[in-house]
XYZ file of C-alpha atoms in Angstrom:
200
model
C 112.491 77.760 107.965
C 110.548 79.819 105.407
C 107.310 81.709 105.253
C 104.429 80.680 103.083
C 103.765 82.756 100.008
C 100.009 82.558 100.300
C 97.510 82.928 97.477
C 94.588 84.988 98.713
C 91.159 85.430 97.117
C 91.150 88.531 94.931
C 94.863 89.010 95.513
C 96.375 86.988 92.656
C 97.748 90.179 91.165
C 99.500 90.937 94.458
C 101.214 87.565 94.393
C 102.372 88.041 90.844
C 103.929 91.265 91.803
C 104.794 90.708 95.406
C 108.095 91.918 94.075
C 107.654 95.114 95.233
C 108.586 96.068 95.947
C 109.117 95.995 95.172
C 109.560 95.030 95.988
C 110.262 95.431 97.144
C 112.126 93.414 100.208
C 110.218 91.113 104.448
C 109.794 88.132 107.255
C 111.806 84.858 108.130
C 112.538 82.856 105.041
C 115.143 80.393 103.913
C 116.468 82.018 100.768
C 119.659 81.496 98.885
C 122.272 84.179 98.431
C 121.456 86.272 95.362
C 123.550 85.420 92.336
C 125.693 88.390 91.283
C 124.656 90.073 88.052
C 127.157 89.104 85.380
C 129.671 91.887 84.762
C 128.548 93.762 87.888
C 130.494 96.878 88.813
C 132.023 97.909 92.122
C 128.616 99.484 92.851
C 127.035 96.004 93.023
C 124.574 95.570 95.890
C 122.490 92.661 97.165
C 120.051 91.943 99.997
C 117.942 88.957 100.995
C 115.135 88.768 103.499
C 111.406 88.604 104.018
C 108.454 90.651 102.827
C 104.861 91.142 103.924
C 102.192 93.127 102.084
C 98.960 94.030 103.866
C 95.996 95.777 102.257
C 93.279 97.159 104.529
C 90.104 97.835 102.581
C 87.301 100.165 103.596
C 84.802 98.216 105.653
C 87.481 96.354 107.588
C 88.453 93.678 105.065
C 92.171 92.823 105.168
C 94.285 90.880 102.667
C 97.913 89.894 103.155
C 100.709 88.038 101.401
C 104.204 87.220 102.629
C 107.340 85.341 101.610
C 111.052 85.685 100.931
C 112.965 87.950 98.561
C 116.435 88.381 97.128
C 117.610 91.579 95.447
C 120.752 91.943 93.296
C 121.637 95.306 91.787
C 124.696 96.581 89.925
C 123.559 100.205 89.845
C 122.109 99.918 86.346
C 120.374 96.539 86.327
C 118.622 94.646 89.085
C 117.021 91.263 89.712
C 114.381 90.724 92.397
C 113.311 87.145 93.160
C 110.258 86.304 95.301
C 110.284 82.859 96.838
C 107.851 80.356 98.307
C 108.364 78.284 101.489
C 110.529 75.729 99.683
C 112.829 78.421 98.321
C 111.497 78.102 94.774
C 111.176 81.330 92.820
C 107.540 82.306 92.298
C 108.285 85.543 90.464
C 111.315 87.378 89.112
C 111.532 91.068 88.307
C 114.409 92.276 86.147
C 115.054 95.862 85.242
C 117.435 98.251 83.553
C 117.038 101.839 82.332
C 113.977 102.002 80.077
C 112.809 98.404 80.541
C 111.463 96.060 83.203
C 110.047 92.536 83.079
C 108.090 90.372 85.497
C 108.390 86.610 84.942
C 106.050 84.314 86.839
C 106.797 80.718 87.815
C 104.689 79.461 84.877
C 106.856 81.434 82.433
C 104.325 84.198 81.793
C 106.007 87.575 81.267
C 104.841 91.150 81.694
C 106.880 94.048 80.321
C 106.910 97.801 80.874
C 109.155 100.842 80.410
C 109.921 101.019 84.126
C 109.303 98.853 87.203
C 106.657 101.153 88.674
C 104.612 100.970 85.464
C 105.044 97.199 85.534
C 103.771 97.033 89.097
C 100.804 99.200 88.203
C 100.009 96.972 85.212
C 100.291 93.835 87.332
C 98.420 95.163 90.384
C 96.254 97.992 89.227
C 98.077 100.044 91.851
C 101.478 101.691 92.026
C 104.311 100.108 94.016
C 107.593 101.904 94.867
C 109.969 99.589 93.001
C 112.088 102.474 91.677
C 112.272 103.965 95.148
C 113.323 100.658 96.690
C 116.521 100.686 94.626
C 117.669 103.654 96.687
C 115.722 103.102 99.895
C 117.381 99.707 100.423
C 120.696 101.578 100.427
C 119.410 104.251 102.800
C 119.365 106.904 100.066
C 116.710 109.254 98.751
C 116.423 109.545 94.950
C 116.109 113.107 93.647
C 113.004 112.449 91.547
C 110.460 112.812 92.956
C 111.782 114.961 95.766
C 111.260 113.586 99.263
C 109.534 115.620 101.964
C 109.035 115.519 105.737
C 112.472 113.917 106.139
C 113.890 112.895 109.507
C 117.419 111.566 109.957
C 119.393 109.768 112.631
C 122.522 111.168 114.308
C 124.621 109.881 111.397
C 122.532 111.719 108.809
C 120.780 108.598 107.481
C 117.104 108.939 106.559
C 114.746 107.292 109.053
C 111.395 108.624 107.829
C 110.150 110.547 104.783
C 107.403 110.854 102.205
C 108.179 110.237 98.546
C 106.121 109.307 95.511
C 102.948 108.940 97.576
C 104.599 106.596 100.109
C 105.390 107.203 103.766
C 108.603 105.308 104.519
C 110.261 104.388 107.819
C 113.790 102.962 107.656
C 115.607 101.459 110.655
C 118.139 98.900 111.915
C 120.921 100.205 109.686
C 124.005 98.130 108.968
C 126.930 99.167 106.755
C 124.858 98.644 103.565
C 121.600 100.296 104.539
C 118.416 99.736 106.548
C 117.479 96.211 107.548
C 113.870 97.203 108.211
C 111.642 99.141 105.797
C 107.994 99.888 106.511
C 106.189 101.599 103.618
C 102.614 102.886 103.747
C 100.347 104.358 101.111
C 96.774 105.607 101.286
C 94.703 105.058 98.147
C 90.974 105.584 97.591
C 89.242 102.874 99.568
C 92.353 101.170 100.905
C 95.616 101.484 102.776
C 98.670 99.511 101.653
C 101.539 98.525 103.950
C 104.732 96.887 102.708
C 107.134 95.559 105.343
C 110.636 94.438 104.381
C 113.102 92.779 106.734
C 116.656 92.126 105.566
C 118.166 88.882 106.848
C 121.571 89.065 105.140
C 123.566 91.517 103.028
């Protein structure tokens, strides 16, 4: 059973990017196991699951989009697929140092120097794609430095602020958190990204 990847009025850009996310990575979807990146190293990492993005505008208006994701990462390159209810890929984000691309289902491509710039170009708003590469592993990248960090009894981060995002990580398994809730306040709106990992 899979979630609908819904097109919402005024939110087409969100659908095209829903990757954030980044990304990103949240809610019950039938997705296939990510295909390993060819030539992947021992540092290879993959996650599949569900995502939900909610934007609360000033005045009470709310927009939301949700669907499935799969993330494959070899430490240098990554592939993030966003899927619709039938398991078809609606968008694919691919990245490596110095380059990132977003390919939509119709073949249209967007390119940027880094995934965050790509998200900003696609959405008109930043998304923590770079952060997700580490956050999905339960790690905090050094740049930018995280603040207001709390950790569990095993030293794993459970809450922090980084790059303008407030992150809460929970339900850890041996690879990292299985639940990520990310929030960001921007002028006139609050963004929430919820990622739920179904499988490693």
